[in-house]
Amino acid sequence: MIAWLDRRSVPLLAGLLAGLLAVAAGLIAGGDAAERAGLAARWTARAALPLFLVAFLAAPLVRRWPGGVTRALLRRRRQWGLGFALAHTIHLAALAINVIVYAPGRTWQSLIGGGLAYAMIFLMALTSTDGWQRRLGRWWSRLHTVGIYYIWFIFTASYAGRAFGDDPDKRFVGIMFGTVLIAALMLRVWPRRAQADRLAGQATGGAATRPAKS
Ligand code: HEM
């Protein structure tokens, strides 16, 4: 299990598979073309969320629960971030069809907010190499820290919007995933314990205490 999780290609394959399965499920479940496009857009975002959470939580998880699985996740955090970027690129394709062909009534605020999140996702993916980390220096960790919290914010705002909506199904989804996202933030920002930091540092040769790569 741990050796499998440690393979570099696993997060990217997981991202590709999650995105494509979500599109396939939307195409099968939808009654007509517009509903199929809507479900594909909705479910691709949902499919990308677990991959985002792995990248977002890899360091706090190993600090709190040091073990083989959490260490393997942290060692491959960069790949989990790239897997999320891949899955969310599939959301971009699905929502482009949805917005352009079927539902032109998106607010400009959501287009700007979501568009900026995509700019962040692609910038973080492009600069996720060691070479870019060296070249950007301090700006690298600033970009990746601001980026990961901004993506968290867009996910949370999207689900918060659903949590307070009129549709009971969407409300349930909004409350459930909104709660998961708030819990994830609390886990990430909860005060660090010195001993746990030391354990995480031992697990990764110091990578846990370096800025998040996603
Ligand atoms: C300009 C960029 C974006 C546009 C136009 C857009 C559009 C859409 C559309 C059309 C849906 C389906 C709505 C429905 O049928 O209820 C959707 C769902 C969603 N999107 Fe996006 N999106 C964008 C970017 C993003 C980004 C960057 C994120 C996260 C970081 C995100 C997170 C979500 C979430 C959480 C859902 C709901 C999924 C669910 O119901 O479980 N979107 N988006």
mmCIF file with all atom_site columns, N, CA and C in Angstrom, residues 55-124:
data_model
loop_
_atom_site.group_PDB
_atom_site.id
_atom_site.type_symbol
_atom_site.label_atom_id
_atom_site.label_alt_id
_atom_site.label_comp_id
_atom_site.label_asym_id
_atom_site.label_entity_id
_atom_site.label_seq_id
_atom_site.pdbx_PDB_ins_code
_atom_site.Cartn_x
_atom_site.Cartn_y
_atom_site.Cartn_z
_atom_site.occupancy
_atom_site.B_iso_or_equiv
_atom_site.pdbx_formal_charge
_atom_site.auth_seq_id
_atom_site.auth_comp_id
_atom_site.auth_asym_id
_atom_site.auth_atom_id
_atom_site.pdbx_PDB_model_num
ATOM 1   N N  . ALA A 1 55  ? -3.014  17.464 -1.079  1.00 0.00 ? 55  ALA A N  1
ATOM 2   C CA . ALA A 1 55  ? -1.901  18.422 -1.178  1.00 0.00 ? 55  ALA A CA 1
ATOM 3   C C  . ALA A 1 55  ? -1.970  19.456 -0.037  1.00 0.00 ? 55  ALA A C  1
ATOM 4   N N  . PHE A 1 56  ? -3.184  19.890 0.290   1.00 0.00 ? 56  PHE A N  1
ATOM 5   C CA . PHE A 1 56  ? -3.398  20.916 1.316   1.00 0.00 ? 56  PHE A CA 1
ATOM 6   C C  . PHE A 1 56  ? -3.030  20.399 2.714   1.00 0.00 ? 56  PHE A C  1
ATOM 7   N N  . LEU A 1 57  ? -3.298  19.087 2.939   1.00 0.00 ? 57  LEU A N  1
ATOM 8   C CA . LEU A 1 57  ? -3.174  18.543 4.296   1.00 0.00 ? 57  LEU A CA 1
ATOM 9   C C  . LEU A 1 57  ? -1.973  17.630 4.513   1.00 0.00 ? 57  LEU A C  1
ATOM 10  N N  . ALA A 1 58  ? -1.151  17.408 3.472   1.00 0.00 ? 58  ALA A N  1
ATOM 11  C CA . ALA A 1 58  ? -0.064  16.418 3.608   1.00 0.00 ? 58  ALA A CA 1
ATOM 12  C C  . ALA A 1 58  ? 0.837   16.733 4.799   1.00 0.00 ? 58  ALA A C  1
ATOM 13  N N  . ALA A 1 59  ? 1.238   17.992 4.969   1.00 0.00 ? 59  ALA A N  1
ATOM 14  C CA . ALA A 1 59  ? 2.155   18.333 6.074   1.00 0.00 ? 59  ALA A CA 1
ATOM 15  C C  . ALA A 1 59  ? 1.466   18.220 7.442   1.00 0.00 ? 59  ALA A C  1
ATOM 16  N N  . PRO A 1 60  ? 0.263   18.833 7.648   1.00 0.00 ? 60  PRO A N  1
ATOM 17  C CA . PRO A 1 60  ? -0.373  18.670 8.961   1.00 0.00 ? 60  PRO A CA 1
ATOM 18  C C  . PRO A 1 60  ? -0.704  17.227 9.307   1.00 0.00 ? 60  PRO A C  1
ATOM 19  N N  . LEU A 1 61  ? -1.032  16.399 8.309   1.00 0.00 ? 61  LEU A N  1
ATOM 20  C CA . LEU A 1 61  ? -1.361  15.000 8.611   1.00 0.00 ? 61  LEU A CA 1
ATOM 21  C C  . LEU A 1 61  ? -0.152  14.258 9.166   1.00 0.00 ? 61  LEU A C  1
ATOM 22  N N  . VAL A 1 62  ? 1.024   14.487 8.554   1.00 0.00 ? 62  VAL A N  1
ATOM 23  C CA . VAL A 1 62  ? 2.204   13.769 9.039   1.00 0.00 ? 62  VAL A CA 1
ATOM 24  C C  . VAL A 1 62  ? 2.647   14.321 10.395  1.00 0.00 ? 62  VAL A C  1
ATOM 25  N N  . ARG A 1 63  ? 2.380   15.610 10.646  1.00 0.00 ? 63  ARG A N  1
ATOM 26  C CA . ARG A 1 63  ? 2.719   16.174 11.961  1.00 0.00 ? 63  ARG A CA 1
ATOM 27  C C  . ARG A 1 63  ? 1.865   15.528 13.046  1.00 0.00 ? 63  ARG A C  1
ATOM 28  N N  . ARG A 1 64  ? 0.584   15.354 12.745  1.00 0.00 ? 64  ARG A N  1
ATOM 29  C CA . ARG A 1 64  ? -0.320  14.817 13.760  1.00 0.00 ? 64  ARG A CA 1
ATOM 30  C C  . ARG A 1 64  ? -0.285  13.304 13.853  1.00 0.00 ? 64  ARG A C  1
ATOM 31  N N  . TRP A 1 65  ? -0.236  12.656 12.695  1.00 0.00 ? 65  TRP A N  1
ATOM 32  C CA . TRP A 1 65  ? -0.279  11.193 12.668  1.00 0.00 ? 65  TRP A CA 1
ATOM 33  C C  . TRP A 1 65  ? 0.895   10.669 11.842  1.00 0.00 ? 65  TRP A C  1
ATOM 34  N N  . PRO A 1 66  ? 2.125   10.784 12.382  1.00 0.00 ? 66  PRO A N  1
ATOM 35  C CA . PRO A 1 66  ? 3.271   10.307 11.611  1.00 0.00 ? 66  PRO A CA 1
ATOM 36  C C  . PRO A 1 66  ? 3.161   8.793  11.394  1.00 0.00 ? 66  PRO A C  1
ATOM 37  N N  . GLY A 1 67  ? 3.326   8.374  10.173  1.00 0.00 ? 67  GLY A N  1
ATOM 38  C CA . GLY A 1 67  ? 3.216   6.946  9.850   1.00 0.00 ? 67  GLY A CA 1
ATOM 39  C C  . GLY A 1 67  ? 3.560   6.749  8.394   1.00 0.00 ? 67  GLY A C  1
ATOM 40  N N  . GLY A 1 68  ? 3.576   5.495  7.973   1.00 0.00 ? 68  GLY A N  1
ATOM 41  C CA . GLY A 1 68  ? 3.987   5.182  6.606   1.00 0.00 ? 68  GLY A CA 1
ATOM 42  C C  . GLY A 1 68  ? 3.137   5.883  5.554   1.00 0.00 ? 68  GLY A C  1
ATOM 43  N N  . VAL A 1 69  ? 1.801   5.845  5.719   1.00 0.00 ? 69  VAL A N  1
ATOM 44  C CA . VAL A 1 69  ? 0.912   6.409  4.702   1.00 0.00 ? 69  VAL A CA 1
ATOM 45  C C  . VAL A 1 69  ? 1.061   7.923  4.642   1.00 0.00 ? 69  VAL A C  1
ATOM 46  N N  . THR A 1 70  ? 1.030   8.581  5.814   1.00 0.00 ? 70  THR A N  1
ATOM 47  C CA . THR A 1 70  ? 1.100   10.048 5.809   1.00 0.00 ? 70  THR A CA 1
ATOM 48  C C  . THR A 1 70  ? 2.458   10.530 5.284   1.00 0.00 ? 70  THR A C  1
ATOM 49  N N  . ARG A 1 71  ? 3.526   9.784  5.596   1.00 0.00 ? 71  ARG A N  1
ATOM 50  C CA . ARG A 1 71  ? 4.855   10.170 5.080   1.00 0.00 ? 71  ARG A CA 1
ATOM 51  C C  . ARG A 1 71  ? 4.915   10.011 3.568   1.00 0.00 ? 71  ARG A C  1
ATOM 52  N N  . ALA A 1 72  ? 4.291   8.932  3.069   1.00 0.00 ? 72  ALA A N  1
ATOM 53  C CA . ALA A 1 72  ? 4.283   8.714  1.607   1.00 0.00 ? 72  ALA A CA 1
ATOM 54  C C  . ALA A 1 72  ? 3.502   9.841  0.926   1.00 0.00 ? 72  ALA A C  1
ATOM 55  N N  . LEU A 1 73  ? 2.388   10.271 1.536   1.00 0.00 ? 73  LEU A N  1
ATOM 56  C CA . LEU A 1 73  ? 1.608   11.365 0.946   1.00 0.00 ? 73  LEU A CA 1
ATOM 57  C C  . LEU A 1 73  ? 2.437   12.648 0.903   1.00 0.00 ? 73  LEU A C  1
ATOM 58  N N  . LEU A 1 74  ? 3.174   12.898 1.999   1.00 0.00 ? 74  LEU A N  1
ATOM 59  C CA . LEU A 1 74  ? 3.976   14.125 2.057   1.00 0.00 ? 74  LEU A CA 1
ATOM 60  C C  . LEU A 1 74  ? 5.127   14.090 1.037   1.00 0.00 ? 74  LEU A C  1
ATOM 61  N N  . ARG A 1 75  ? 5.760   12.915 0.914   1.00 0.00 ? 75  ARG A N  1
ATOM 62  C CA . ARG A 1 75  ? 6.864   12.803 -0.062  1.00 0.00 ? 75  ARG A CA 1
ATOM 63  C C  . ARG A 1 75  ? 6.390   13.109 -1.461  1.00 0.00 ? 75  ARG A C  1
ATOM 64  N N  . ARG A 1 76  ? 5.124   12.791 -1.760  1.00 0.00 ? 76  ARG A N  1
ATOM 65  C CA . ARG A 1 76  ? 4.584   12.985 -3.113  1.00 0.00 ? 76  ARG A CA 1
ATOM 66  C C  . ARG A 1 76  ? 3.619   14.174 -3.177  1.00 0.00 ? 76  ARG A C  1
ATOM 67  N N  . ARG A 1 77  ? 3.761   15.108 -2.242  1.00 0.00 ? 77  ARG A N  1
ATOM 68  C CA . ARG A 1 77  ? 2.812   16.232 -2.195  1.00 0.00 ? 77  ARG A CA 1
ATOM 69  C C  . ARG A 1 77  ? 2.793   17.023 -3.503  1.00 0.00 ? 77  ARG A C  1
ATOM 70  N N  . ARG A 1 78  ? 3.974   17.214 -4.076  1.00 0.00 ? 78  ARG A N  1
ATOM 71  C CA . ARG A 1 78  ? 4.053   17.960 -5.337  1.00 0.00 ? 78  ARG A CA 1
ATOM 72  C C  . ARG A 1 78  ? 3.231   17.250 -6.427  1.00 0.00 ? 78  ARG A C  1
ATOM 73  N N  . GLN A 1 79  ? 3.346   15.928 -6.472  1.00 0.00 ? 79  GLN A N  1
ATOM 74  C CA . GLN A 1 79  ? 2.591   15.174 -7.485  1.00 0.00 ? 79  GLN A CA 1
ATOM 75  C C  . GLN A 1 79  ? 1.082   15.216 -7.198  1.00 0.00 ? 79  GLN A C  1
ATOM 76  N N  . TRP A 1 80  ? 0.697   15.208 -5.911  1.00 0.00 ? 80  TRP A N  1
ATOM 77  C CA . TRP A 1 80  ? -0.739  15.318 -5.588  1.00 0.00 ? 80  TRP A CA 1
ATOM 78  C C  . TRP A 1 80  ? -1.267  16.673 -6.034  1.00 0.00 ? 80  TRP A C  1
ATOM 79  N N  . GLY A 1 81  ? -0.457  17.711 -5.888  1.00 0.00 ? 81  GLY A N  1
ATOM 80  C CA . GLY A 1 81  ? -0.865  19.035 -6.371  1.00 0.00 ? 81  GLY A CA 1
ATOM 81  C C  . GLY A 1 81  ? -1.045  19.038 -7.885  1.00 0.00 ? 81  GLY A C  1
ATOM 82  N N  . LEU A 1 82  ? -0.127  18.353 -8.570  1.00 0.00 ? 82  LEU A N  1
ATOM 83  C CA . LEU A 1 82  ? -0.235  18.287 -10.030 1.00 0.00 ? 82  LEU A CA 1
ATOM 84  C C  . LEU A 1 82  ? -1.446  17.436 -10.447 1.00 0.00 ? 82  LEU A C  1
ATOM 85  N N  . GLY A 1 83  ? -1.718  16.375 -9.674  1.00 0.00 ? 83  GLY A N  1
ATOM 86  C CA . GLY A 1 83  ? -2.902  15.552 -9.943  1.00 0.00 ? 83  GLY A CA 1
ATOM 87  C C  . GLY A 1 83  ? -4.171  16.383 -9.802  1.00 0.00 ? 83  GLY A C  1
ATOM 88  N N  . PHE A 1 84  ? -4.194  17.249 -8.774  1.00 0.00 ? 84  PHE A N  1
ATOM 89  C CA . PHE A 1 84  ? -5.348  18.152 -8.603  1.00 0.00 ? 84  PHE A CA 1
ATOM 90  C C  . PHE A 1 84  ? -5.455  19.100 -9.797  1.00 0.00 ? 84  PHE A C  1
ATOM 91  N N  . ALA A 1 85  ? -4.309  19.655 -10.231 1.00 0.00 ? 85  ALA A N  1
ATOM 92  C CA . ALA A 1 85  ? -4.328  20.597 -11.364 1.00 0.00 ? 85  ALA A CA 1
ATOM 93  C C  . ALA A 1 85  ? -4.893  19.904 -12.613 1.00 0.00 ? 85  ALA A C  1
ATOM 94  N N  . LEU A 1 86  ? -4.519  18.646 -12.789 1.00 0.00 ? 86  LEU A N  1
ATOM 95  C CA . LEU A 1 86  ? -5.013  17.895 -13.953 1.00 0.00 ? 86  LEU A CA 1
ATOM 96  C C  . LEU A 1 86  ? -6.529  17.682 -13.848 1.00 0.00 ? 86  LEU A C  1
ATOM 97  N N  . ALA A 1 87  ? -6.982  17.218 -12.669 1.00 0.00 ? 87  ALA A N  1
ATOM 98  C CA . ALA A 1 87  ? -8.421  16.980 -12.488 1.00 0.00 ? 87  ALA A CA 1
ATOM 99  C C  . ALA A 1 87  ? -9.207  18.280 -12.664 1.00 0.00 ? 87  ALA A C  1
ATOM 100 N N  . HIS A 1 88  ? -8.632  19.391 -12.173 1.00 0.00 ? 88  HIS A N  1
ATOM 101 C CA . HIS A 1 88  ? -9.372  20.653 -12.267 1.00 0.00 ? 88  HIS A CA 1
ATOM 102 C C  . HIS A 1 88  ? -9.321  21.243 -13.670 1.00 0.00 ? 88  HIS A C  1
ATOM 103 N N  . THR A 1 89  ? -8.332  20.821 -14.468 1.00 0.00 ? 89  THR A N  1
ATOM 104 C CA . THR A 1 89  ? -8.319  21.229 -15.869 1.00 0.00 ? 89  THR A CA 1
ATOM 105 C C  . THR A 1 89  ? -9.490  20.553 -16.590 1.00 0.00 ? 89  THR A C  1
ATOM 106 N N  . ILE A 1 90  ? -9.833  19.341 -16.145 1.00 0.00 ? 90  ILE A N  1
ATOM 107 C CA . ILE A 1 90  ? -11.001 18.660 -16.731 1.00 0.00 ? 90  ILE A CA 1
ATOM 108 C C  . ILE A 1 90  ? -12.289 19.396 -16.311 1.00 0.00 ? 90  ILE A C  1
ATOM 109 N N  . HIS A 1 91  ? -12.313 19.927 -15.088 1.00 0.00 ? 91  HIS A N  1
ATOM 110 C CA . HIS A 1 91  ? -13.456 20.777 -14.665 1.00 0.00 ? 91  HIS A CA 1
ATOM 111 C C  . HIS A 1 91  ? -13.544 22.003 -15.589 1.00 0.00 ? 91  HIS A C  1
ATOM 112 N N  . LEU A 1 92  ? -12.387 22.570 -15.929 1.00 0.00 ? 92  LEU A N  1
ATOM 113 C CA . LEU A 1 92  ? -12.371 23.756 -16.807 1.00 0.00 ? 92  LEU A CA 1
ATOM 114 C C  . LEU A 1 92  ? -12.992 23.425 -18.163 1.00 0.00 ? 92  LEU A C  1
ATOM 115 N N  . ALA A 1 93  ? -12.624 22.260 -18.710 1.00 0.00 ? 93  ALA A N  1
ATOM 116 C CA . ALA A 1 93  ? -13.189 21.869 -20.016 1.00 0.00 ? 93  ALA A CA 1
ATOM 117 C C  . ALA A 1 93  ? -14.699 21.671 -19.888 1.00 0.00 ? 93  ALA A C  1
ATOM 118 N N  . ALA A 1 94  ? -15.123 20.984 -18.804 1.00 0.00 ? 94  ALA A N  1
ATOM 119 C CA . ALA A 1 94  ? -16.554 20.714 -18.628 1.00 0.00 ? 94  ALA A CA 1
ATOM 120 C C  . ALA A 1 94  ? -17.337 22.002 -18.414 1.00 0.00 ? 94  ALA A C  1
ATOM 121 N N  . LEU A 1 95  ? -16.782 22.922 -17.606 1.00 0.00 ? 95  LEU A N  1
ATOM 122 C CA . LEU A 1 95  ? -17.539 24.152 -17.324 1.00 0.00 ? 95  LEU A CA 1
ATOM 123 C C  . LEU A 1 95  ? -17.531 25.090 -18.523 1.00 0.00 ? 95  LEU A C  1
ATOM 124 N N  . ALA A 1 96  ? -16.480 25.017 -19.357 1.00 0.00 ? 96  ALA A N  1
ATOM 125 C CA . ALA A 1 96  ? -16.452 25.864 -20.552 1.00 0.00 ? 96  ALA A CA 1
ATOM 126 C C  . ALA A 1 96  ? -17.621 25.475 -21.457 1.00 0.00 ? 96  ALA A C  1
ATOM 127 N N  . ILE A 1 97  ? -17.841 24.164 -21.622 1.00 0.00 ? 97  ILE A N  1
ATOM 128 C CA . ILE A 1 97  ? -18.978 23.704 -22.446 1.00 0.00 ? 97  ILE A CA 1
ATOM 129 C C  . ILE A 1 97  ? -20.278 24.161 -21.787 1.00 0.00 ? 97  ILE A C  1
ATOM 130 N N  . ASN A 1 98  ? -20.342 23.968 -20.450 1.00 0.00 ? 98  ASN A N  1
ATOM 131 C CA . ASN A 1 98  ? -21.555 24.314 -19.716 1.00 0.00 ? 98  ASN A CA 1
ATOM 132 C C  . ASN A 1 98  ? -21.871 25.809 -19.819 1.00 0.00 ? 98  ASN A C  1
ATOM 133 N N  . VAL A 1 99  ? -20.851 26.638 -19.580 1.00 0.00 ? 99  VAL A N  1
ATOM 134 C CA . VAL A 1 99  ? -21.069 28.091 -19.549 1.00 0.00 ? 99  VAL A CA 1
ATOM 135 C C  . VAL A 1 99  ? -21.318 28.638 -20.964 1.00 0.00 ? 99  VAL A C  1
ATOM 136 N N  . ILE A 1 100 ? -20.491 28.188 -21.915 1.00 0.00 ? 100 ILE A N  1
ATOM 137 C CA . ILE A 1 100 ? -20.596 28.766 -23.264 1.00 0.00 ? 100 ILE A CA 1
ATOM 138 C C  . ILE A 1 100 ? -21.860 28.270 -23.970 1.00 0.00 ? 100 ILE A C  1
ATOM 139 N N  . VAL A 1 101 ? -22.158 26.970 -23.849 1.00 0.00 ? 101 VAL A N  1
ATOM 140 C CA . VAL A 1 101 ? -23.258 26.422 -24.643 1.00 0.00 ? 101 VAL A CA 1
ATOM 141 C C  . VAL A 1 101 ? -24.608 26.481 -23.923 1.00 0.00 ? 101 VAL A C  1
ATOM 142 N N  . TYR A 1 102 ? -24.601 26.171 -22.608 1.00 0.00 ? 102 TYR A N  1
ATOM 143 C CA . TYR A 1 102 ? -25.902 25.966 -21.960 1.00 0.00 ? 102 TYR A CA 1
ATOM 144 C C  . TYR A 1 102 ? -26.312 26.991 -20.916 1.00 0.00 ? 102 TYR A C  1
ATOM 145 N N  . ALA A 1 103 ? -25.366 27.585 -20.203 1.00 0.00 ? 103 ALA A N  1
ATOM 146 C CA . ALA A 1 103 ? -25.780 28.436 -19.077 1.00 0.00 ? 103 ALA A CA 1
ATOM 147 C C  . ALA A 1 103 ? -24.992 29.741 -19.071 1.00 0.00 ? 103 ALA A C  1
ATOM 148 N N  . PRO A 1 104 ? -25.319 30.659 -19.979 1.00 0.00 ? 104 PRO A N  1
ATOM 149 C CA . PRO A 1 104 ? -24.517 31.866 -20.083 1.00 0.00 ? 104 PRO A CA 1
ATOM 150 C C  . PRO A 1 104 ? -24.647 32.821 -18.888 1.00 0.00 ? 104 PRO A C  1
ATOM 151 N N  . GLY A 1 105 ? -25.586 32.532 -17.940 1.00 0.00 ? 105 GLY A N  1
ATOM 152 C CA . GLY A 1 105 ? -25.857 33.501 -16.878 1.00 0.00 ? 105 GLY A CA 1
ATOM 153 C C  . GLY A 1 105 ? -24.963 33.412 -15.657 1.00 0.00 ? 105 GLY A C  1
ATOM 154 N N  . ARG A 1 106 ? -23.635 33.276 -15.804 1.00 0.00 ? 106 ARG A N  1
ATOM 155 C CA . ARG A 1 106 ? -22.757 33.311 -14.628 1.00 0.00 ? 106 ARG A CA 1
ATOM 156 C C  . ARG A 1 106 ? -22.472 34.770 -14.277 1.00 0.00 ? 106 ARG A C  1
ATOM 157 N N  . THR A 1 107 ? -22.322 35.058 -12.988 1.00 0.00 ? 107 THR A N  1
ATOM 158 C CA . THR A 1 107 ? -22.020 36.434 -12.596 1.00 0.00 ? 107 THR A CA 1
ATOM 159 C C  . THR A 1 107 ? -20.552 36.752 -12.945 1.00 0.00 ? 107 THR A C  1
ATOM 160 N N  . TRP A 1 108 ? -20.251 38.026 -13.186 1.00 0.00 ? 108 TRP A N  1
ATOM 161 C CA . TRP A 1 108 ? -18.868 38.393 -13.509 1.00 0.00 ? 108 TRP A CA 1
ATOM 162 C C  . TRP A 1 108 ? -17.966 38.166 -12.299 1.00 0.00 ? 108 TRP A C  1
ATOM 163 N N  . GLN A 1 109 ? -18.547 38.278 -11.073 1.00 0.00 ? 109 GLN A N  1
ATOM 164 C CA . GLN A 1 109 ? -17.729 38.023 -9.873  1.00 0.00 ? 109 GLN A CA 1
ATOM 165 C C  . GLN A 1 109 ? -17.229 36.580 -9.861  1.00 0.00 ? 109 GLN A C  1
ATOM 166 N N  . SER A 1 110 ? -18.139 35.632 -10.210 1.00 0.00 ? 110 SER A N  1
ATOM 167 C CA . SER A 1 110 ? -17.720 34.223 -10.164 1.00 0.00 ? 110 SER A CA 1
ATOM 168 C C  . SER A 1 110 ? -16.737 33.926 -11.295 1.00 0.00 ? 110 SER A C  1
ATOM 169 N N  . LEU A 1 111 ? -16.904 34.596 -12.440 1.00 0.00 ? 111 LEU A N  1
ATOM 170 C CA . LEU A 1 111 ? -15.957 34.363 -13.540 1.00 0.00 ? 111 LEU A CA 1
ATOM 171 C C  . LEU A 1 111 ? -14.570 34.896 -13.175 1.00 0.00 ? 111 LEU A C  1
ATOM 172 N N  . ILE A 1 112 ? -14.524 36.081 -12.542 1.00 0.00 ? 112 ILE A N  1
ATOM 173 C CA . ILE A 1 112 ? -13.218 36.649 -12.160 1.00 0.00 ? 112 ILE A CA 1
ATOM 174 C C  . ILE A 1 112 ? -12.590 35.810 -11.035 1.00 0.00 ? 112 ILE A C  1
ATOM 175 N N  . GLY A 1 113 ? -13.407 35.494 -10.015 1.00 0.00 ? 113 GLY A N  1
ATOM 176 C CA . GLY A 1 113 ? -12.896 34.712 -8.870  1.00 0.00 ? 113 GLY A CA 1
ATOM 177 C C  . GLY A 1 113 ? -12.382 33.349 -9.320  1.00 0.00 ? 113 GLY A C  1
ATOM 178 N N  . GLY A 1 114 ? -13.182 32.639 -10.146 1.00 0.00 ? 114 GLY A N  1
ATOM 179 C CA . GLY A 1 114 ? -12.790 31.318 -10.631 1.00 0.00 ? 114 GLY A CA 1
ATOM 180 C C  . GLY A 1 114 ? -11.624 31.407 -11.610 1.00 0.00 ? 114 GLY A C  1
ATOM 181 N N  . GLY A 1 115 ? -11.654 32.452 -12.475 1.00 0.00 ? 115 GLY A N  1
ATOM 182 C CA . GLY A 1 115 ? -10.576 32.626 -13.461 1.00 0.00 ? 115 GLY A CA 1
ATOM 183 C C  . GLY A 1 115 ? -9.232  32.858 -12.778 1.00 0.00 ? 115 GLY A C  1
ATOM 184 N N  . LEU A 1 116 ? -9.248  33.675 -11.721 1.00 0.00 ? 116 LEU A N  1
ATOM 185 C CA . LEU A 1 116 ? -8.014  33.949 -10.968 1.00 0.00 ? 116 LEU A CA 1
ATOM 186 C C  . LEU A 1 116 ? -7.504  32.668 -10.306 1.00 0.00 ? 116 LEU A C  1
ATOM 187 N N  . ALA A 1 117 ? -8.444  31.845 -9.831  1.00 0.00 ? 117 ALA A N  1
ATOM 188 C CA . ALA A 1 117 ? -8.035  30.568 -9.214  1.00 0.00 ? 117 ALA A CA 1
ATOM 189 C C  . ALA A 1 117 ? -7.347  29.690 -10.259 1.00 0.00 ? 117 ALA A C  1
ATOM 190 N N  . TYR A 1 118 ? -7.879  29.690 -11.489 1.00 0.00 ? 118 TYR A N  1
ATOM 191 C CA . TYR A 1 118 ? -7.222  28.895 -12.541 1.00 0.00 ? 118 TYR A CA 1
ATOM 192 C C  . TYR A 1 118 ? -5.841  29.458 -12.863 1.00 0.00 ? 118 TYR A C  1
ATOM 193 N N  . ALA A 1 119 ? -5.704  30.786 -12.872 1.00 0.00 ? 119 ALA A N  1
ATOM 194 C CA . ALA A 1 119 ? -4.380  31.380 -13.124 1.00 0.00 ? 119 ALA A CA 1
ATOM 195 C C  . ALA A 1 119 ? -3.403  30.890 -12.055 1.00 0.00 ? 119 ALA A C  1
ATOM 196 N N  . MET A 1 120 ? -3.861  30.856 -10.802 1.00 0.00 ? 120 MET A N  1
ATOM 197 C CA . MET A 1 120 ? -3.025  30.392 -9.692  1.00 0.00 ? 120 MET A CA 1
ATOM 198 C C  . MET A 1 120 ? -2.656  28.919 -9.870  1.00 0.00 ? 120 MET A C  1
ATOM 199 N N  . ILE A 1 121 ? -3.668  28.108 -10.196 1.00 0.00 ? 121 ILE A N  1
ATOM 200 C CA . ILE A 1 121 ? -3.436  26.656 -10.335 1.00 0.00 ? 121 ILE A CA 1
ATOM 201 C C  . ILE A 1 121 ? -2.375  26.399 -11.403 1.00 0.00 ? 121 ILE A C  1
ATOM 202 N N  . PHE A 1 122 ? -2.494  27.080 -12.555 1.00 0.00 ? 122 PHE A N  1
ATOM 203 C CA . PHE A 1 122 ? -1.539  26.820 -13.643 1.00 0.00 ? 122 PHE A CA 1
ATOM 204 C C  . PHE A 1 122 ? -0.152  27.380 -13.310 1.00 0.00 ? 122 PHE A C  1
ATOM 205 N N  . LEU A 1 123 ? -0.129  28.543 -12.654 1.00 0.00 ? 123 LEU A N  1
ATOM 206 C CA . LEU A 1 123 ? 1.159   29.129 -12.257 1.00 0.00 ? 123 LEU A CA 1
ATOM 207 C C  . LEU A 1 123 ? 1.871   28.221 -11.251 1.00 0.00 ? 123 LEU A C  1
ATOM 208 N N  . MET A 1 124 ? 1.109   27.691 -10.297 1.00 0.00 ? 124 MET A N  1
ATOM 209 C CA . MET A 1 124 ? 1.702   26.796 -9.285  1.00 0.00 ? 124 MET A CA 1
ATOM 210 C C  . MET A 1 124 ? 2.183   25.501 -9.930  1.00 0.00 ? 124 MET A C  1
#
